[in-house]
Coordinates of C-alpha atoms in Angstrom, one line a residue:
M19 CA 97.0 112.7 -46.6
S20 CA 93.7 115.1 -46.7
T21 CA 93.2 117.1 -49.9
T22 CA 91.0 119.6 -48.7
I23 CA 93.0 123.3 -49.0
F24 CA 91.8 125.9 -46.5
P25 CA 92.0 129.7 -47.1
P26 CA 95.2 131.5 -45.3
E27 CA 94.7 132.3 -41.4
S28 CA 94.2 136.1 -41.5
I29 CA 93.4 137.9 -38.0
Y30 CA 90.9 140.0 -40.2
N31 CA 89.1 136.6 -39.9
L32 CA 88.3 137.1 -36.1
I33 CA 86.4 140.6 -36.9
P34 CA 82.7 139.6 -36.2
R35 CA 80.9 140.4 -39.5
E36 CA 77.3 141.3 -40.1
E37 CA 74.9 138.4 -41.7
L38 CA 73.5 139.9 -44.8
K39 CA 70.2 138.6 -45.6
T40 CA 68.9 138.3 -49.1
E41 CA 65.5 139.6 -49.0
K42 CA 63.2 137.5 -52.0
P43 CA 61.1 139.6 -54.3
A44 CA 57.4 139.6 -53.9
R45 CA 55.7 136.4 -55.3
Y46 CA 54.0 137.4 -59.0
M47 CA 50.3 137.6 -58.6
S48 CA 48.0 138.4 -61.4
K49 CA 45.9 141.0 -62.1
F50 CA 43.2 138.7 -63.3
R51 CA 43.5 136.1 -60.2
S52 CA 39.9 137.2 -58.9
Q53 CA 38.4 137.5 -62.1
V54 CA 39.5 133.4 -63.2
K55 CA 38.4 132.3 -59.7
H56 CA 34.9 133.6 -60.1
E57 CA 34.4 132.5 -63.5
K58 CA 35.8 128.9 -62.2
R59 CA 32.9 129.0 -59.4
L60 CA 30.3 130.4 -61.9
N61 CA 31.3 127.3 -64.7
K62 CA 31.9 124.9 -62.3
A63 CA 28.3 122.9 -62.2
V64 CA 27.5 123.5 -65.7
N65 CA 27.7 119.9 -66.9
K66 CA 26.5 118.0 -63.5
T67 CA 23.4 116.6 -65.5
M68 CA 23.0 114.2 -68.0
G69 CA 22.6 116.0 -71.1
P70 CA 21.0 119.7 -71.8
A71 CA 18.1 120.7 -69.5
K72 CA 15.6 121.2 -72.0
V73 CA 15.1 118.7 -74.7
D74 CA 12.2 118.7 -77.3
V75 CA 10.7 115.4 -76.4
P76 CA 9.6 113.7 -79.4
S77 CA 6.4 113.2 -81.0
P78 CA 4.8 109.9 -80.5
E79 CA 3.5 109.8 -84.3
K80 CA 7.0 110.0 -85.4
Y81 CA 8.4 106.9 -84.7
L82 CA 11.4 105.0 -86.1
L83 CA 10.0 103.2 -89.3
K84 CA 11.8 100.0 -90.5
H85 CA 14.3 100.7 -93.0
S86 CA 14.0 104.3 -92.8
K87 CA 17.8 105.0 -92.3
E88 CA 18.5 103.1 -95.3
P89 CA 20.4 105.4 -98.0
K90 CA 17.4 105.3 -101.2
L91 CA 18.3 104.8 -104.6
P92 CA 17.3 106.6 -107.7
E93 CA 14.6 105.2 -109.8
K94 CA 15.2 103.0 -112.1
K95 CA 15.4 104.1 -115.5
P96 CA 16.0 101.6 -119.0
F97 CA 19.7 100.9 -119.6
S98 CA 20.4 101.6 -123.1
Y99 CA 24.2 102.3 -124.9
F100 CA 24.8 105.7 -126.3
D101 CA 25.8 104.2 -130.0
D102 CA 22.5 102.2 -129.9
E103 CA 20.8 104.5 -132.5
T104 CA 23.8 105.1 -134.9
L105 CA 24.5 101.1 -135.0
K106 CA 21.1 100.5 -135.3
K107 CA 20.0 98.6 -138.7
P108 CA 17.3 100.3 -140.8
N109 CA 14.0 98.9 -140.6
I110 CA 13.1 96.6 -143.5
P111 CA 11.3 98.4 -145.9
A112 CA 7.5 97.5 -146.6
K113 CA 6.1 95.1 -149.1
A114 CA 4.3 97.6 -151.2
K115 CA 7.6 100.2 -151.7
F116 CA 9.6 98.9 -154.5
P117 CA 13.3 100.1 -155.4
L118 CA 14.0 102.1 -158.1
M119 CA 14.6 100.0 -161.7
G120 CA 15.2 100.5 -165.1
I121 CA 17.9 103.2 -164.4
H122 CA 20.4 103.5 -166.8
T123 CA 24.0 105.4 -167.4
K124 CA 26.1 105.1 -170.3
K125 CA 29.3 105.9 -168.0
D126 CA 32.1 103.9 -168.3
F127 CA 33.4 103.0 -164.8
V128 CA 36.3 100.8 -166.5
K129 CA 38.1 103.5 -168.3
T130 CA 37.1 106.1 -165.9
N131 CA 38.9 104.3 -163.0
A132 CA 41.5 103.9 -165.0
F133 CA 41.8 107.4 -166.3
E134 CA 41.9 108.5 -162.2
N135 CA 44.6 106.4 -161.4
I136 CA 46.8 107.4 -164.4
M137 CA 46.2 110.6 -163.2
A138 CA 46.4 110.3 -159.8
V139 CA 49.4 111.7 -157.7
P140 CA 51.6 109.1 -155.4
K141 CA 51.5 109.0 -152.0
K142 CA 54.7 110.1 -150.3
P143 CA 56.0 107.6 -147.9
Q144 CA 56.3 108.5 -144.1
P145 CA 59.8 109.1 -143.3
I146 CA 60.4 106.4 -141.1
Y147 CA 63.7 104.9 -139.1
A148 CA 64.7 101.7 -137.2
D149 CA 65.6 101.6 -133.3
T150 CA 66.3 98.2 -132.8
K151 CA 68.5 95.3 -134.4
S152 CA 65.5 93.4 -135.5
G153 CA 64.3 96.4 -137.6
D154 CA 61.3 98.0 -135.8
K155 CA 60.1 101.3 -137.2
Q156 CA 58.9 104.1 -135.8
L157 CA 58.0 107.7 -137.3
L158 CA 61.0 109.8 -138.0
E159 CA 58.9 113.2 -136.8
N160 CA 58.6 112.2 -133.4
S161 CA 61.9 110.9 -133.3
G162 CA 63.4 114.7 -132.7
L163 CA 65.9 113.9 -135.8
V164 CA 64.0 116.3 -137.8
P165 CA 63.9 120.3 -137.3
N166 CA 60.6 121.0 -136.8
Y167 CA 61.7 124.3 -134.8
I168 CA 62.2 126.0 -138.2
K169 CA 58.7 125.5 -139.4
K170 CA 57.5 127.8 -136.1
K171 CA 56.0 131.4 -137.1
D172 CA 58.5 133.1 -135.2
F173 CA 61.9 131.0 -136.5
G174 CA 64.3 133.7 -137.1
K175 CA 63.1 136.2 -135.6
T176 CA 64.0 138.6 -132.8
P177 CA 62.4 137.7 -129.5
E178 CA 59.5 140.5 -128.1
Y179 CA 61.6 140.9 -124.9
L180 CA 64.9 141.4 -127.1
Q181 CA 63.2 144.2 -128.9
Q182 CA 61.6 145.8 -125.6
R183 CA 65.2 145.5 -124.2
A184 CA 66.7 147.4 -127.2
E185 CA 63.9 150.2 -127.1
E186 CA 64.9 150.9 -123.6
V187 CA 68.4 151.2 -124.2
R188 CA 67.8 153.2 -127.0
R189 CA 65.4 155.4 -125.1
A190 CA 67.9 155.4 -121.9
Q191 CA 71.0 156.9 -124.7
E192 CA 68.9 159.5 -126.2
E193 CA 67.6 160.7 -123.4
Y194 CA 71.8 160.7 -122.1
D195 CA 72.7 162.4 -125.1
K196 CA 69.7 165.3 -124.5
Y197 CA 71.0 165.5 -121.2
I198 CA 74.4 165.8 -122.4
K199 CA 73.6 168.6 -125.0
E200 CA 71.9 170.7 -122.5
H201 CA 74.8 171.1 -120.4
M202 CA 77.1 171.4 -123.2
K203 CA 74.9 174.6 -124.3
Q204 CA 75.2 175.8 -120.5
G205 CA 78.9 175.5 -120.8
A206 CA 79.2 173.0 -118.1
M207 CA 80.5 170.3 -119.8
K208 CA 82.9 169.7 -123.0
Q209 CA 83.9 166.9 -125.4
L210 CA 87.1 165.7 -125.5
S211 CA 88.4 165.7 -129.2
E212 CA 90.2 162.7 -130.7
D213 CA 93.9 164.2 -130.1
E214 CA 93.3 165.1 -126.5
R215 CA 92.1 161.7 -125.9
N216 CA 95.2 159.9 -127.5
N217 CA 97.1 162.2 -125.6
I218 CA 95.5 161.4 -122.4
L219 CA 95.8 158.1 -123.4
Q220 CA 99.4 158.0 -124.3
G221 CA 100.5 160.1 -120.7
L222 CA 99.0 157.4 -118.7
K223 CA 100.7 154.4 -120.5
K224 CA 104.0 156.0 -120.5
N225 CA 103.0 156.6 -116.3
W226 CA 102.3 153.2 -116.0
G227 CA 105.2 152.5 -117.5
E228 CA 107.6 154.2 -115.3
L229 CA 105.8 152.8 -112.2
H230 CA 106.2 149.8 -113.9
H231 CA 109.7 149.8 -114.3
R232 CA 110.3 151.2 -110.7
Y233 CA 108.5 148.1 -109.7
Q234 CA 110.7 145.9 -111.5
G235 CA 113.8 147.5 -109.7
L236 CA 112.3 146.4 -106.2
S237 CA 113.9 143.6 -104.1
V238 CA 112.6 140.4 -104.1
V239 CA 112.9 140.3 -100.3
T240 CA 110.3 142.4 -98.8
D241 CA 111.6 141.7 -95.0
T242 CA 111.2 145.5 -93.7
T243 CA 108.3 147.8 -93.4
P244 CA 109.2 150.6 -95.6
K245 CA 109.8 147.9 -98.5
K246 CA 106.4 146.6 -98.0
Y247 CA 104.9 150.1 -98.0
R248 CA 107.0 151.0 -101.0
K249 CA 105.5 147.9 -103.1
E250 CA 101.6 148.1 -101.8
H251 CA 102.3 152.0 -102.8
L252 CA 103.5 151.0 -106.7
E253 CA 100.8 148.3 -106.8
L254 CA 98.1 150.6 -106.1
E255 CA 99.1 153.3 -108.3
M256 CA 99.3 151.0 -111.2
K257 CA 96.0 149.4 -110.5
Q258 CA 94.5 153.1 -110.8
L259 CA 96.1 153.6 -114.1
E260 CA 95.4 150.1 -115.5
R261 CA 91.3 151.3 -114.6
D262 CA 91.8 154.5 -116.2
I263 CA 93.5 153.2 -119.3
N264 CA 90.8 151.0 -119.6
L265 CA 87.8 153.5 -119.4
I266 CA 89.4 155.6 -122.0
E267 CA 90.0 152.6 -124.5
R268 CA 86.6 151.5 -123.7
Y269 CA 84.6 154.8 -125.1
K270 CA 85.2 156.6 -127.7
T271 CA 83.1 159.9 -126.7
I272 CA 84.2 161.5 -123.2
Y273 CA 82.6 164.5 -121.8
V274 CA 84.9 166.5 -119.0
S275 CA 83.4 169.2 -116.7
N276 CA 84.5 172.8 -116.9
N277 CA 85.1 173.0 -113.5

């Protein structure tokens, strides 16, 4: 059985139709075509010869010598260690020079040494710690167990960047207070008293309590559109009241526009 599907027969298919011929767009021709062809023609035979056309011929007097291209070493210098002069033994004294003789002193070296040792302050041992079971010892100062940070010059002082930030906050607060005072002088703003602030706060809390009571009385199942709308509307009003209460409780000083 053939699986070819033919279109349904129609009488309109017998009407002769005009063949539509698609015209191809003109081929793209670069406007630099003639210039490129001209440059190619000019540079075609540039490297036909072996090497450049004009070369300076070397002089016969400057012929290549043997070992002339080998690297030249620096001049040889006598070698000596840098500490030869410091470790060098002094010269033997001349035969005519005699050491100083006949010099005596009354200093009692035994008593002087004993007195110095008695009066000397004993050295404090360096604190160490053992870090292995076999008793290997290390200096305690490099272990990280000693609070060396308290010996810093700026220990216990407020960092400079915090001081700068506090100064910026103080300046901003001063500018804001100045701005508020100017507007209060012009009568555009007034400051809420403590009683007015408490009254507003109590009123907002009372309104929130009433809305919360109404919210608790809603149906548990919100299967209809009016129930869902009423619940969302109450939630939005309660959230707005909570934001207002938080704002008034956070700031003690509140300014209100007279307009």
